[in-house]
Every structure is written in C-alpha cells, then in structure tokens.
mmCIF file of C-alpha atoms in Angstrom:
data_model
loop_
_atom_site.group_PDB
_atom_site.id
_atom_site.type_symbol
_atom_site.label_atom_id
_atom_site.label_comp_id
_atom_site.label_asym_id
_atom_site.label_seq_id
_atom_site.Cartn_x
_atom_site.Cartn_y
_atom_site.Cartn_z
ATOM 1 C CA UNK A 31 0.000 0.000 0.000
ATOM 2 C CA UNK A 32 2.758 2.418 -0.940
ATOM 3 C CA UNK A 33 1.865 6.205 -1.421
ATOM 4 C CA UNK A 34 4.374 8.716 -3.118
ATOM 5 C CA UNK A 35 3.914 12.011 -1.265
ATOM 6 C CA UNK A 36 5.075 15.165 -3.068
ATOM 7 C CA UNK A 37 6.135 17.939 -0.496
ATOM 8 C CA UNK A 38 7.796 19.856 -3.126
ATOM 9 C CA UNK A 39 5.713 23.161 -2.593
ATOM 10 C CA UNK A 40 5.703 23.042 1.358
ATOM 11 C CA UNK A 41 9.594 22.619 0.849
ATOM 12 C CA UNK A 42 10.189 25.718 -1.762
ATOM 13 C CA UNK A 43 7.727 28.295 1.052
ATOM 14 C CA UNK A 44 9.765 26.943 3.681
ATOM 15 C CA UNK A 45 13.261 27.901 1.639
ATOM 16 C CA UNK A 46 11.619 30.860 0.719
ATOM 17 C CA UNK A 47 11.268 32.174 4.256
ATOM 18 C CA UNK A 48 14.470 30.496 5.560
ATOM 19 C CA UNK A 49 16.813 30.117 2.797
ATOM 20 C CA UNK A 50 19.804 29.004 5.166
ATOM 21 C CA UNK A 51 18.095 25.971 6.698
ATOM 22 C CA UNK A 52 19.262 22.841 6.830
ATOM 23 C CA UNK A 53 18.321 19.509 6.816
ATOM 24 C CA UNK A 54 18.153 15.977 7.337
ATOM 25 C CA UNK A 55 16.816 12.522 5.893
ATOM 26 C CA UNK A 56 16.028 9.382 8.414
ATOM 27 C CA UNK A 57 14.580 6.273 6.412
ATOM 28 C CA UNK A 58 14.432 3.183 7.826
ATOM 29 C CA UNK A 59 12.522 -0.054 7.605
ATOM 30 C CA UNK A 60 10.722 -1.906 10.475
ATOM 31 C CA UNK A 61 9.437 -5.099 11.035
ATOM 32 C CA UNK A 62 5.426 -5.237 12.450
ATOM 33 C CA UNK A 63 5.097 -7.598 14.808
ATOM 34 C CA UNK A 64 2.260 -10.176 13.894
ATOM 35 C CA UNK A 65 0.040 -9.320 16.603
ATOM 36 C CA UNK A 66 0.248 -5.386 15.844
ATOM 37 C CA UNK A 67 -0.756 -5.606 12.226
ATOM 38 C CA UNK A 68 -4.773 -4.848 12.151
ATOM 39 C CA UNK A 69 -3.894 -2.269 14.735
ATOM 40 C CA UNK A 70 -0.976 -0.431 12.733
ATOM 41 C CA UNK A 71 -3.633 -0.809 9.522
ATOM 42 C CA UNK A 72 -6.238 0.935 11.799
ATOM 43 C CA UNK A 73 -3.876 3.948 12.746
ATOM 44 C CA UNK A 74 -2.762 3.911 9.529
ATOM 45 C CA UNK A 75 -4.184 7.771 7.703
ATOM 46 C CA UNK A 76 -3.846 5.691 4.547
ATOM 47 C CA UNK A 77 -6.474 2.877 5.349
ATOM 48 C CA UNK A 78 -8.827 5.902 6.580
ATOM 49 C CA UNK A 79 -9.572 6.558 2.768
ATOM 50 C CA UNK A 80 -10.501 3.312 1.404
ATOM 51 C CA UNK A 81 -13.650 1.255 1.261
ATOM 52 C CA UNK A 82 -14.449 -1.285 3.615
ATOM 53 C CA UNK A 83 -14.221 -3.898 1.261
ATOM 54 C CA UNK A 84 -10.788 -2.710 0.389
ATOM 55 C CA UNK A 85 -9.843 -2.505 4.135
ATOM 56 C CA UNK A 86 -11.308 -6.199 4.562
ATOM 57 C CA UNK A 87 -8.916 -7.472 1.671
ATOM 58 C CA UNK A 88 -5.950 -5.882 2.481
ATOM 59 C CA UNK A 89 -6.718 -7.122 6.243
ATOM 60 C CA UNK A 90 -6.240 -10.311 4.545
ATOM 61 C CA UNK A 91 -2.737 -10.000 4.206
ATOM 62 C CA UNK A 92 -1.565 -7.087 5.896
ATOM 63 C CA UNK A 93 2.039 -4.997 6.002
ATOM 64 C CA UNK A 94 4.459 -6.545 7.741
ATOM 65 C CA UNK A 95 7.089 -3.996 7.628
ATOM 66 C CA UNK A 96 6.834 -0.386 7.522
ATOM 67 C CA UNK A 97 8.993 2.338 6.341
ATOM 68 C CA UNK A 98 9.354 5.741 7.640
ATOM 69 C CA UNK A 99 10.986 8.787 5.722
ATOM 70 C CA UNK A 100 11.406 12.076 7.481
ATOM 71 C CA UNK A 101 13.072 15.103 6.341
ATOM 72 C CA UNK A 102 13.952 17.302 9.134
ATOM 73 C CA UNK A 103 14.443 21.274 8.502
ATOM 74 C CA UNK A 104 16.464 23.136 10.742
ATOM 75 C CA UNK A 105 16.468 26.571 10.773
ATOM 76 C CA UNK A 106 19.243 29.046 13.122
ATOM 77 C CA UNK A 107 20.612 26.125 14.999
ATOM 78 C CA UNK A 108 23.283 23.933 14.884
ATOM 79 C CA UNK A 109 21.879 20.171 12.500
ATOM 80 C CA UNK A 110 23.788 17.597 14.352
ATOM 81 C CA UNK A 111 24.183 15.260 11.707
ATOM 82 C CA UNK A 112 23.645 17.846 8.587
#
C-alpha cells in the first residue's frame, strides 16, 4: 500500500522564508510484529480513505514492515548530523 507524497511546494515556502536551513533525511525499515498488524492498519491515515471492502482485503494480508521517511528542517541552529 505504498503512497508517493510530493512535499515539493511546502519545501520551496519553507526555503523561501528560511533560505539558510538545513536539513536531514532518516529512512528506515521496520518489522510489524504479527500481533500489531490490524492495529498499525487501523492507525494507519492511509487505510482511513478506502472502502471497507478494500480494508477487509488488504486485512487479509496485511504490512508486515513499515517504512518511515522524514526530512527534518532546521532553521538558526546547529543540525547535528547535517
């Protein structure tokens, strides 16, 4: 259930109004425990837009990793790992 999100204009206003930030990238990849699945699906913003048929499927066979990408902007500090 993979989503591309496109930040691209939140980004530019942000460099707009702070053109010296900085910033920093975390991805990683984590396992989901068996027992945790329905509940990360149910917490999940992405399963809050589909059908319930479509939640009942993927149910089915949920996720059983999940990845997180965050892109941290730092603006008149010190970035510790910038």
């Amino acid at each position: 259930m993979p989503v591309d999100y496109d930040n691209a204009s939140v980004l530019a206003k942000f460099a707009e109004n702070y053109p010296d930030f900085k910033q920093e990238e975390i991805n990683y990849v984590f396992d989901i425990l068996e027992n945790l699945r329905t509940d990360f699906l149910a917490m999940s913003p992405l399963e809050w837009q589909v059908t319930p048929e479509a939640k009942a499927e993927i149910a089915k066979n949920p996720p059983t990793t999940a990845g997180i990408h965050v892109r941290i902007l730092v603006v008149g500090s010190e970035c510790v790992r910038c």
